[in-house]
């Protein structure tokens, strides 16, 4: 296609740092985004993810470090000279131009005269045929979002940056757009860097997720890998929920790492342990924690802890339980409402058990206590089909 | 598609409604009937005098045309003396800034024989003449003004617009002549020098008051401003036009030439004696010149307009200001020519320097050169004024 | 509705208000009444009177009165006699407008987008001259431009003016006076427009390959159009009818149509001509405004 540049290669950030006065927004960040992949930067607000994105776009100058596109350092280039386009959180559509002209804006600035076909094709791609003569204010939020996407995509950037593009949409529309975005990304094959604070959004769409916290990357990997085997307590609780028991790792025994927690002995497969000695968190996801009537009903090979049900919460596909242990921590457990077991009443003594292959062992700051997931307002990750 | 269409239509409808209602209401009354004449007669517009029961009088004058107390600007000694002696309360208003503007202010009332709310107004000769011509001014009772009868300067009696001296009583008089700033130019003596001397080019202003400027030019051409022909007027106007075209004249001014002359932005001008006397106090290099060919004498006159209801009180006030002692106090403050005989002797008690100043108490030689501009009828006034305005650019 | 609104059309559309009866239906008209009455008495009626005065027999006089003779000839006569002042008015105010735009646009932009916490102070500074009277401000310019003043001295020293050159009593002085006196009328609406300009739109433009200059031309300028149009009209209309600047800072050679109208009504007492000139001025301005709005094509302003 006309105007398409040859792929420049991977996007790499090297030792990227941004300080605003004494506040360090992005702290010595290094990461690589393979060309053509869908990359999500996930983090709470203020973690530096948007600042990172703006440095890639050129809207913010890094304090130090490099932004490499292939072999070229684009950190010094003005934004309008970078082969990078952005879908802004607020969409930032030009209110005085109609949809057609909004989409054509980038092409026209690069001196391309005949833009009609390209714009039509792009509007078709985002399923907005026939909307060309409308003004942005006449479109719904979802439609505006797609215009913003079309306006950026039409330029065939090396990298498309998406800054919380779905944040303003309601839940249903957001789901729909997530699928849409993923479809389009697969279709055009451009590198997408997507900034979001919505863990679910990141997991649904991205090939690779980087979880950011306080200007640094806590963990980077495929969504399932991060979920199944988080690297830090922060990740374990930011991406989904976890029951983290304060424990002490006591060295390896064969393929396992031995753990002591609250006076009981447990083990975790060595491949799921981030450490072998010292203070540790023994982690189990709530949906991997099962409840049984007593220790004798625990399946072979499972490890367990006793407790009392203190709260139940029925959310349709599953029921959430809070189980108070003998030492007072409340573990949470999700049981799928598959019709196989009855529901447990508050006050019932239960044994919570798990398969050690589903547990994970994380480093713990000395003195840190249990971190168990609170009862959720909404459905947990993965609990909905 | 932008949606203001609907609101626009509604708004358009409303303005349309308002507009057409206004047109309907007024078109019938205004269009097709013109205006009535403004001329009033003594019989047609009678005024009542309530002076016997209402001890008050409303006095409209120019700014800074009344003595004030040195310590308290709000006190006016000569006026306060009148109030104390007569028991008549004076409402003194400085609302005459310009003859034409003031005329515009009172025109509609006087043309319709309605009260202006003023008992005395002070206007310059030619405007006084116009008011008198239009029959807008009440006749005064000379028997109630013995001081005026006794002390009014001879040269100000029987003026063409007030042959009987019973309609207009001069408040102050003045000369229109030449003035220059000796800091920036050498002496000038004649009108011709002012209008042609190359070193003055672009540094000359003349008065936008037609009678003063044209009067001086008429005199410089040997004509008599008190009696001239249309051809002689054209002569004078041509002379002025040449000076405008050659850019000798920088602009036409009212009172506002004074600060420019003081700063030296203009070197010489046609100006008024009173202004120049005051500038001279601060900088003796600013001088007034009476040209050999003659100088214009004008007065600001107290008039009692139609429907003013305190004529007798007004006459008492005029009489008060023709007491030589009062006139001297006023003259010492305002520095214009004092129209009251005997004031010079009183002035010697106040300020001997001022008593010998010929611009306040002109001697006979100077008065013999001073002329009062001819009274014009309406047609002449319109014709001359239009011609003059064309030359001065408006 | 303004095209500037970012609110998605579907978001929270309010339910239509319940239908009200009786008095409340009259309320909008009652609210309109004071304004309409004011306009009727102080604008519409005088306008009609002025219109009829412009058609009086020009040979009438104050003494005898004016007869209504539908003398349409007053218009061509007035135009013929005073077309130089007429064209001068438009020329001067057009030049002043250009100068004011060159100064006012960057000023409004800086205050709206870059001033930060100084914004209010700067706005006050723009409006502050209006606290003194128009006349006083213009007289102050006489001092600034005075032949013996510092400004003229400086210009003479750098030979921008000849040794006898001056600013006062020249067209330059009149145009400068107009520029200065009406500048706030241009700046304030412009500021209001530019203040609403979302800086993220400029980031978006920059992201979409627009250099700062192009971003200005394609985003900032069109979005400030409502303010720009309102401002230029608020500047141009009174500036064209102004006579104080020409009177105080100029000479008869710089007199504008306002001076002529002033003299027709107050000095020459030629009411039909004064009225005809007033109407010609009004018609000319209306025509210009109309063409301008057509070209600028912004319904947002009206």
PDB file of N, CA and C in Angstrom, chain C residues 50-119:
ATOM      1  N   UNK C  50     -34.304  58.151  12.519  1.00  0.00           N
ATOM      2  CA  UNK C  50     -33.113  58.505  11.745  1.00  0.00           C
ATOM      3  C   UNK C  50     -33.366  58.244  10.265  1.00  0.00           C
ATOM      4  N   UNK C  51     -34.013  57.119   9.995  1.00  0.00           N
ATOM      5  CA  UNK C  51     -34.286  56.781   8.599  1.00  0.00           C
ATOM      6  C   UNK C  51     -35.154  57.844   7.955  1.00  0.00           C
ATOM      7  N   UNK C  52     -36.186  58.292   8.677  1.00  0.00           N
ATOM      8  CA  UNK C  52     -37.037  59.294   8.047  1.00  0.00           C
ATOM      9  C   UNK C  52     -36.299  60.622   7.951  1.00  0.00           C
ATOM     10  N   UNK C  53     -35.458  60.944   8.963  1.00  0.00           N
ATOM     11  CA  UNK C  53     -34.706  62.198   8.880  1.00  0.00           C
ATOM     12  C   UNK C  53     -33.797  62.210   7.662  1.00  0.00           C
ATOM     13  N   UNK C  54     -33.300  61.039   7.271  1.00  0.00           N
ATOM     14  CA  UNK C  54     -32.379  61.002   6.139  1.00  0.00           C
ATOM     15  C   UNK C  54     -33.112  61.279   4.831  1.00  0.00           C
ATOM     16  N   UNK C  55     -34.435  61.276   4.878  1.00  0.00           N
ATOM     17  CA  UNK C  55     -35.201  61.497   3.646  1.00  0.00           C
ATOM     18  C   UNK C  55     -35.916  62.853   3.656  1.00  0.00           C
ATOM     19  N   UNK C  56     -35.589  63.705   4.661  1.00  0.00           N
ATOM     20  CA  UNK C  56     -36.184  65.043   4.709  1.00  0.00           C
ATOM     21  C   UNK C  56     -35.654  65.890   3.559  1.00  0.00           C
ATOM     22  N   UNK C  57     -36.438  66.908   3.253  1.00  0.00           N
ATOM     23  CA  UNK C  57     -36.020  67.885   2.251  1.00  0.00           C
ATOM     24  C   UNK C  57     -34.748  68.576   2.732  1.00  0.00           C
ATOM     25  N   UNK C  58     -33.656  68.466   1.989  1.00  0.00           N
ATOM     26  CA  UNK C  58     -32.389  69.039   2.465  1.00  0.00           C
ATOM     27  C   UNK C  58     -32.419  70.564   2.545  1.00  0.00           C
ATOM     28  N   UNK C  59     -33.407  71.211   1.907  1.00  0.00           N
ATOM     29  CA  UNK C  59     -33.418  72.666   1.973  1.00  0.00           C
ATOM     30  C   UNK C  59     -34.131  73.160   3.230  1.00  0.00           C
ATOM     31  N   UNK C  60     -34.631  72.243   4.043  1.00  0.00           N
ATOM     32  CA  UNK C  60     -35.277  72.653   5.279  1.00  0.00           C
ATOM     33  C   UNK C  60     -34.261  73.215   6.260  1.00  0.00           C
ATOM     34  N   UNK C  61     -34.751  73.781   7.334  1.00  0.00           N
ATOM     35  CA  UNK C  61     -33.827  74.308   8.331  1.00  0.00           C
ATOM     36  C   UNK C  61     -34.450  74.124   9.697  1.00  0.00           C
ATOM     37  N   UNK C  62     -33.638  74.356  10.689  1.00  0.00           N
ATOM     38  CA  UNK C  62     -34.102  74.210  12.050  1.00  0.00           C
ATOM     39  C   UNK C  62     -35.265  75.165  12.311  1.00  0.00           C
ATOM     40  N   UNK C  63     -35.132  76.410  11.832  1.00  0.00           N
ATOM     41  CA  UNK C  63     -36.135  77.437  12.099  1.00  0.00           C
ATOM     42  C   UNK C  63     -37.478  77.066  11.479  1.00  0.00           C
ATOM     43  N   UNK C  64     -37.428  76.680  10.216  1.00  0.00           N
ATOM     44  CA  UNK C  64     -38.680  76.444   9.507  1.00  0.00           C
ATOM     45  C   UNK C  64     -39.135  75.001   9.631  1.00  0.00           C
ATOM     46  N   UNK C  65     -38.274  74.148  10.043  1.00  0.00           N
ATOM     47  CA  UNK C  65     -38.620  72.731  10.114  1.00  0.00           C
ATOM     48  C   UNK C  65     -38.270  72.020   8.820  1.00  0.00           C
ATOM     49  N   UNK C  66     -38.352  70.670   8.872  1.00  0.00           N
ATOM     50  CA  UNK C  66     -38.016  69.871   7.700  1.00  0.00           C
ATOM     51  C   UNK C  66     -39.271  69.202   7.173  1.00  0.00           C
ATOM     52  N   UNK C  67     -39.445  69.247   5.883  1.00  0.00           N
ATOM     53  CA  UNK C  67     -40.588  68.569   5.281  1.00  0.00           C
ATOM     54  C   UNK C  67     -40.142  67.194   4.810  1.00  0.00           C
ATOM     55  N   UNK C  68     -41.040  66.217   4.951  1.00  0.00           N
ATOM     56  CA  UNK C  68     -40.720  64.882   4.477  1.00  0.00           C
ATOM     57  C   UNK C  68     -41.005  64.827   2.984  1.00  0.00           C
ATOM     58  N   UNK C  69     -39.954  64.763   2.180  1.00  0.00           N
ATOM     59  CA  UNK C  69     -40.172  64.737   0.730  1.00  0.00           C
ATOM     60  C   UNK C  69     -39.602  63.463   0.119  1.00  0.00           C
ATOM     61  N   UNK C  70     -39.281  62.493   0.947  1.00  0.00           N
ATOM     62  CA  UNK C  70     -38.664  61.253   0.447  1.00  0.00           C
ATOM     63  C   UNK C  70     -37.472  61.591  -0.453  1.00  0.00           C
ATOM     64  N   UNK C  71     -36.623  62.441   0.054  1.00  0.00           N
ATOM     65  CA  UNK C  71     -35.497  62.929  -0.750  1.00  0.00           C
ATOM     66  C   UNK C  71     -34.374  61.907  -0.755  1.00  0.00           C
ATOM     67  N   UNK C  72     -34.534  60.879  -1.577  1.00  0.00           N
ATOM     68  CA  UNK C  72     -33.502  59.846  -1.652  1.00  0.00           C
ATOM     69  C   UNK C  72     -32.190  60.389  -2.198  1.00  0.00           C
ATOM     70  N   UNK C  73     -32.285  61.544  -2.849  1.00  0.00           N
ATOM     71  CA  UNK C  73     -31.076  62.183  -3.373  1.00  0.00           C
ATOM     72  C   UNK C  73     -30.083  62.528  -2.277  1.00  0.00           C
ATOM     73  N   UNK C  74     -30.540  62.597  -1.029  1.00  0.00           N
ATOM     74  CA  UNK C  74     -29.611  62.895   0.068  1.00  0.00           C
ATOM     75  C   UNK C  74     -28.469  61.888   0.108  1.00  0.00           C
ATOM     76  N   UNK C  75     -28.784  60.645  -0.250  1.00  0.00           N
ATOM     77  CA  UNK C  75     -27.774  59.595  -0.139  1.00  0.00           C
ATOM     78  C   UNK C  75     -26.634  59.779  -1.142  1.00  0.00           C
ATOM     79  N   UNK C  76     -26.948  59.837  -2.453  1.00  0.00           N
ATOM     80  CA  UNK C  76     -25.834  60.073  -3.383  1.00  0.00           C
ATOM     81  C   UNK C  76     -25.113  61.390  -3.115  1.00  0.00           C
ATOM     82  N   UNK C  77     -25.862  62.424  -2.713  1.00  0.00           N
ATOM     83  CA  UNK C  77     -25.213  63.701  -2.429  1.00  0.00           C
ATOM     84  C   UNK C  77     -24.200  63.564  -1.298  1.00  0.00           C
ATOM     85  N   UNK C  78     -24.633  62.905  -0.229  1.00  0.00           N
ATOM     86  CA  UNK C  78     -23.747  62.763   0.932  1.00  0.00           C
ATOM     87  C   UNK C  78     -22.521  61.941   0.563  1.00  0.00           C
ATOM     88  N   UNK C  79     -22.755  60.881  -0.214  1.00  0.00           N
ATOM     89  CA  UNK C  79     -21.652  60.007  -0.589  1.00  0.00           C
ATOM     90  C   UNK C  79     -20.654  60.748  -1.468  1.00  0.00           C
ATOM     91  N   UNK C  80     -21.205  61.536  -2.385  1.00  0.00           N
ATOM     92  CA  UNK C  80     -20.329  62.276  -3.283  1.00  0.00           C
ATOM     93  C   UNK C  80     -19.481  63.279  -2.510  1.00  0.00           C
ATOM     94  N   UNK C  81     -20.114  63.937  -1.540  1.00  0.00           N
ATOM     95  CA  UNK C  81     -19.377  64.969  -0.810  1.00  0.00           C
ATOM     96  C   UNK C  81     -18.331  64.367   0.116  1.00  0.00           C
ATOM     97  N   UNK C  82     -18.592  63.181   0.648  1.00  0.00           N
ATOM     98  CA  UNK C  82     -17.722  62.683   1.708  1.00  0.00           C
ATOM     99  C   UNK C  82     -17.153  61.297   1.455  1.00  0.00           C
ATOM    100  N   UNK C  83     -17.065  60.871   0.186  1.00  0.00           N
ATOM    101  CA  UNK C  83     -16.524  59.525  -0.026  1.00  0.00           C
ATOM    102  C   UNK C  83     -15.074  59.372   0.429  1.00  0.00           C
ATOM    103  N   UNK C  84     -14.242  60.451   0.382  1.00  0.00           N
ATOM    104  CA  UNK C  84     -12.872  60.211   0.879  1.00  0.00           C
ATOM    105  C   UNK C  84     -12.859  59.822   2.355  1.00  0.00           C
ATOM    106  N   UNK C  85     -13.673  60.530   3.161  1.00  0.00           N
ATOM    107  CA  UNK C  85     -13.716  60.184   4.585  1.00  0.00           C
ATOM    108  C   UNK C  85     -14.271  58.774   4.776  1.00  0.00           C
ATOM    109  N   UNK C  86     -15.219  58.429   3.906  1.00  0.00           N
ATOM    110  CA  UNK C  86     -15.828  57.111   3.973  1.00  0.00           C
ATOM    111  C   UNK C  86     -14.786  56.021   3.751  1.00  0.00           C
ATOM    112  N   UNK C  87     -14.093  56.131   2.625  1.00  0.00           N
ATOM    113  CA  UNK C  87     -13.128  55.072   2.319  1.00  0.00           C
ATOM    114  C   UNK C  87     -11.984  55.094   3.326  1.00  0.00           C
ATOM    115  N   UNK C  88     -11.649  56.292   3.802  1.00  0.00           N
ATOM    116  CA  UNK C  88     -10.586  56.388   4.795  1.00  0.00           C
ATOM    117  C   UNK C  88     -10.961  55.628   6.062  1.00  0.00           C
ATOM    118  N   UNK C  89     -12.220  55.743   6.462  1.00  0.00           N
ATOM    119  CA  UNK C  89     -12.671  55.046   7.674  1.00  0.00           C
ATOM    120  C   UNK C  89     -12.401  53.556   7.559  1.00  0.00           C
ATOM    121  N   UNK C  90     -12.786  53.002   6.409  1.00  0.00           N
ATOM    122  CA  UNK C  90     -12.628  51.556   6.239  1.00  0.00           C
ATOM    123  C   UNK C  90     -11.162  51.179   6.110  1.00  0.00           C
ATOM    124  N   UNK C  91     -10.405  52.025   5.427  1.00  0.00           N
ATOM    125  CA  UNK C  91      -8.983  51.738   5.262  1.00  0.00           C
ATOM    126  C   UNK C  91      -8.278  51.737   6.624  1.00  0.00           C
ATOM    127  N   UNK C  92      -8.491  52.786   7.392  1.00  0.00           N
ATOM    128  CA  UNK C  92      -7.812  52.896   8.692  1.00  0.00           C
ATOM    129  C   UNK C  92      -8.193  51.738   9.602  1.00  0.00           C
ATOM    130  N   UNK C  93      -9.513  51.451   9.662  1.00  0.00           N
ATOM    131  CA  UNK C  93      -9.881  50.407  10.621  1.00  0.00           C
ATOM    132  C   UNK C  93      -9.416  49.045  10.122  1.00  0.00           C
ATOM    133  N   UNK C  94      -9.309  48.868   8.799  1.00  0.00           N
ATOM    134  CA  UNK C  94      -8.791  47.596   8.293  1.00  0.00           C
ATOM    135  C   UNK C  94      -7.318  47.436   8.672  1.00  0.00           C
ATOM    136  N   UNK C  95      -6.540  48.511   8.492  1.00  0.00           N
ATOM    137  CA  UNK C  95      -5.115  48.428   8.860  1.00  0.00           C
ATOM    138  C   UNK C  95      -4.981  48.190  10.360  1.00  0.00           C
ATOM    139  N   UNK C  96      -5.804  48.923  11.121  1.00  0.00           N
ATOM    140  CA  UNK C  96      -5.752  48.762  12.578  1.00  0.00           C
ATOM    141  C   UNK C  96      -6.107  47.326  12.957  1.00  0.00           C
ATOM    142  N   UNK C  97      -7.058  46.758  12.227  1.00  0.00           N
ATOM    143  CA  UNK C  97      -7.479  45.381  12.517  1.00  0.00           C
ATOM    144  C   UNK C  97      -6.325  44.399  12.288  1.00  0.00           C
ATOM    145  N   UNK C  98      -5.621  44.611  11.181  1.00  0.00           N
ATOM    146  CA  UNK C  98      -4.491  43.720  10.898  1.00  0.00           C
ATOM    147  C   UNK C  98      -3.442  43.826  12.005  1.00  0.00           C
ATOM    148  N   UNK C  99      -3.131  45.074  12.392  1.00  0.00           N
ATOM    149  CA  UNK C  99      -2.152  45.259  13.478  1.00  0.00           C
ATOM    150  C   UNK C  99      -2.640  44.603  14.765  1.00  0.00           C
ATOM    151  N   UNK C 100      -3.919  44.809  15.044  1.00  0.00           N
ATOM    152  CA  UNK C 100      -4.472  44.261  16.286  1.00  0.00           C
ATOM    153  C   UNK C 100      -4.433  42.736  16.270  1.00  0.00           C
ATOM    154  N   UNK C 101      -4.674  42.157  15.082  1.00  0.00           N
ATOM    155  CA  UNK C 101      -4.619  40.689  14.991  1.00  0.00           C
ATOM    156  C   UNK C 101      -3.200  40.187  15.241  1.00  0.00           C
ATOM    157  N   UNK C 102      -2.241  40.891  14.651  1.00  0.00           N
ATOM    158  CA  UNK C 102      -0.847  40.468  14.814  1.00  0.00           C
ATOM    159  C   UNK C 102      -0.438  40.507  16.282  1.00  0.00           C
ATOM    160  N   UNK C 103      -0.970  41.503  17.010  1.00  0.00           N
ATOM    161  CA  UNK C 103      -0.640  41.583  18.433  1.00  0.00           C
ATOM    162  C   UNK C 103      -1.586  40.730  19.269  1.00  0.00           C
ATOM    163  N   UNK C 104      -2.864  40.799  18.927  1.00  0.00           N
ATOM    164  CA  UNK C 104      -3.898  40.238  19.797  1.00  0.00           C
ATOM    165  C   UNK C 104      -3.950  38.723  19.780  1.00  0.00           C
ATOM    166  N   UNK C 105      -3.706  38.116  18.619  1.00  0.00           N
ATOM    167  CA  UNK C 105      -3.827  36.652  18.562  1.00  0.00           C
ATOM    168  C   UNK C 105      -2.774  35.974  19.434  1.00  0.00           C
ATOM    169  N   UNK C 106      -1.494  36.344  19.245  1.00  0.00           N
ATOM    170  CA  UNK C 106      -0.490  35.719  20.119  1.00  0.00           C
ATOM    171  C   UNK C 106      -0.762  36.021  21.589  1.00  0.00           C
ATOM    172  N   UNK C 107      -1.242  37.230  21.864  1.00  0.00           N
ATOM    173  CA  UNK C 107      -1.529  37.602  23.239  1.00  0.00           C
ATOM    174  C   UNK C 107      -2.624  36.711  23.809  1.00  0.00           C
ATOM    175  N   UNK C 108      -3.725  36.609  23.073  1.00  0.00           N
ATOM    176  CA  UNK C 108      -4.847  35.787  23.551  1.00  0.00           C
ATOM    177  C   UNK C 108      -4.406  34.336  23.711  1.00  0.00           C
ATOM    178  N   UNK C 109      -3.603  33.864  22.762  1.00  0.00           N
ATOM    179  CA  UNK C 109      -3.142  32.479  22.809  1.00  0.00           C
ATOM    180  C   UNK C 109      -2.278  32.258  24.046  1.00  0.00           C
ATOM    181  N   UNK C 110      -1.364  33.185  24.268  1.00  0.00           N
ATOM    182  CA  UNK C 110      -0.467  33.046  25.413  1.00  0.00           C
ATOM    183  C   UNK C 110      -1.251  33.048  26.715  1.00  0.00           C
ATOM    184  N   UNK C 111      -2.223  33.962  26.821  1.00  0.00           N
ATOM    185  CA  UNK C 111      -2.993  34.028  28.060  1.00  0.00           C
ATOM    186  C   UNK C 111      -3.808  32.747  28.237  1.00  0.00           C
ATOM    187  N   UNK C 112      -4.413  32.277  27.158  1.00  0.00           N
ATOM    188  CA  UNK C 112      -5.324  31.139  27.271  1.00  0.00           C
ATOM    189  C   UNK C 112      -4.572  29.837  27.522  1.00  0.00           C
ATOM    190  N   UNK C 113      -3.431  29.664  26.866  1.00  0.00           N
ATOM    191  CA  UNK C 113      -2.801  28.342  26.878  1.00  0.00           C
ATOM    192  C   UNK C 113      -1.500  28.269  27.664  1.00  0.00           C
ATOM    193  N   UNK C 114      -0.815  29.400  27.797  1.00  0.00           N
ATOM    194  CA  UNK C 114       0.533  29.315  28.348  1.00  0.00           C
ATOM    195  C   UNK C 114       0.710  30.071  29.661  1.00  0.00           C
ATOM    196  N   UNK C 115      -0.302  30.854  30.068  1.00  0.00           N
ATOM    197  CA  UNK C 115      -0.054  31.785  31.173  1.00  0.00           C
ATOM    198  C   UNK C 115      -0.062  31.107  32.526  1.00  0.00           C
ATOM    199  N   UNK C 116      -0.703  29.933  32.629  1.00  0.00           N
ATOM    200  CA  UNK C 116      -0.722  29.238  33.916  1.00  0.00           C
ATOM    201  C   UNK C 116      -1.347  30.108  34.984  1.00  0.00           C
ATOM    202  N   UNK C 117      -0.614  30.277  36.091  1.00  0.00           N
ATOM    203  CA  UNK C 117      -1.222  31.003  37.201  1.00  0.00           C
ATOM    204  C   UNK C 117      -1.250  32.505  36.966  1.00  0.00           C
ATOM    205  N   UNK C 118      -0.589  32.974  35.914  1.00  0.00           N
ATOM    206  CA  UNK C 118      -0.626  34.411  35.617  1.00  0.00           C
ATOM    207  C   UNK C 118      -1.846  34.799  34.798  1.00  0.00           C
ATOM    208  N   UNK C 119      -2.640  33.781  34.439  1.00  0.00           N
ATOM    209  CA  UNK C 119      -3.749  34.010  33.516  1.00  0.00           C
ATOM    210  C   UNK C 119      -4.659  35.163  33.944  1.00  0.00           C
TER     211      UNK C 119
END
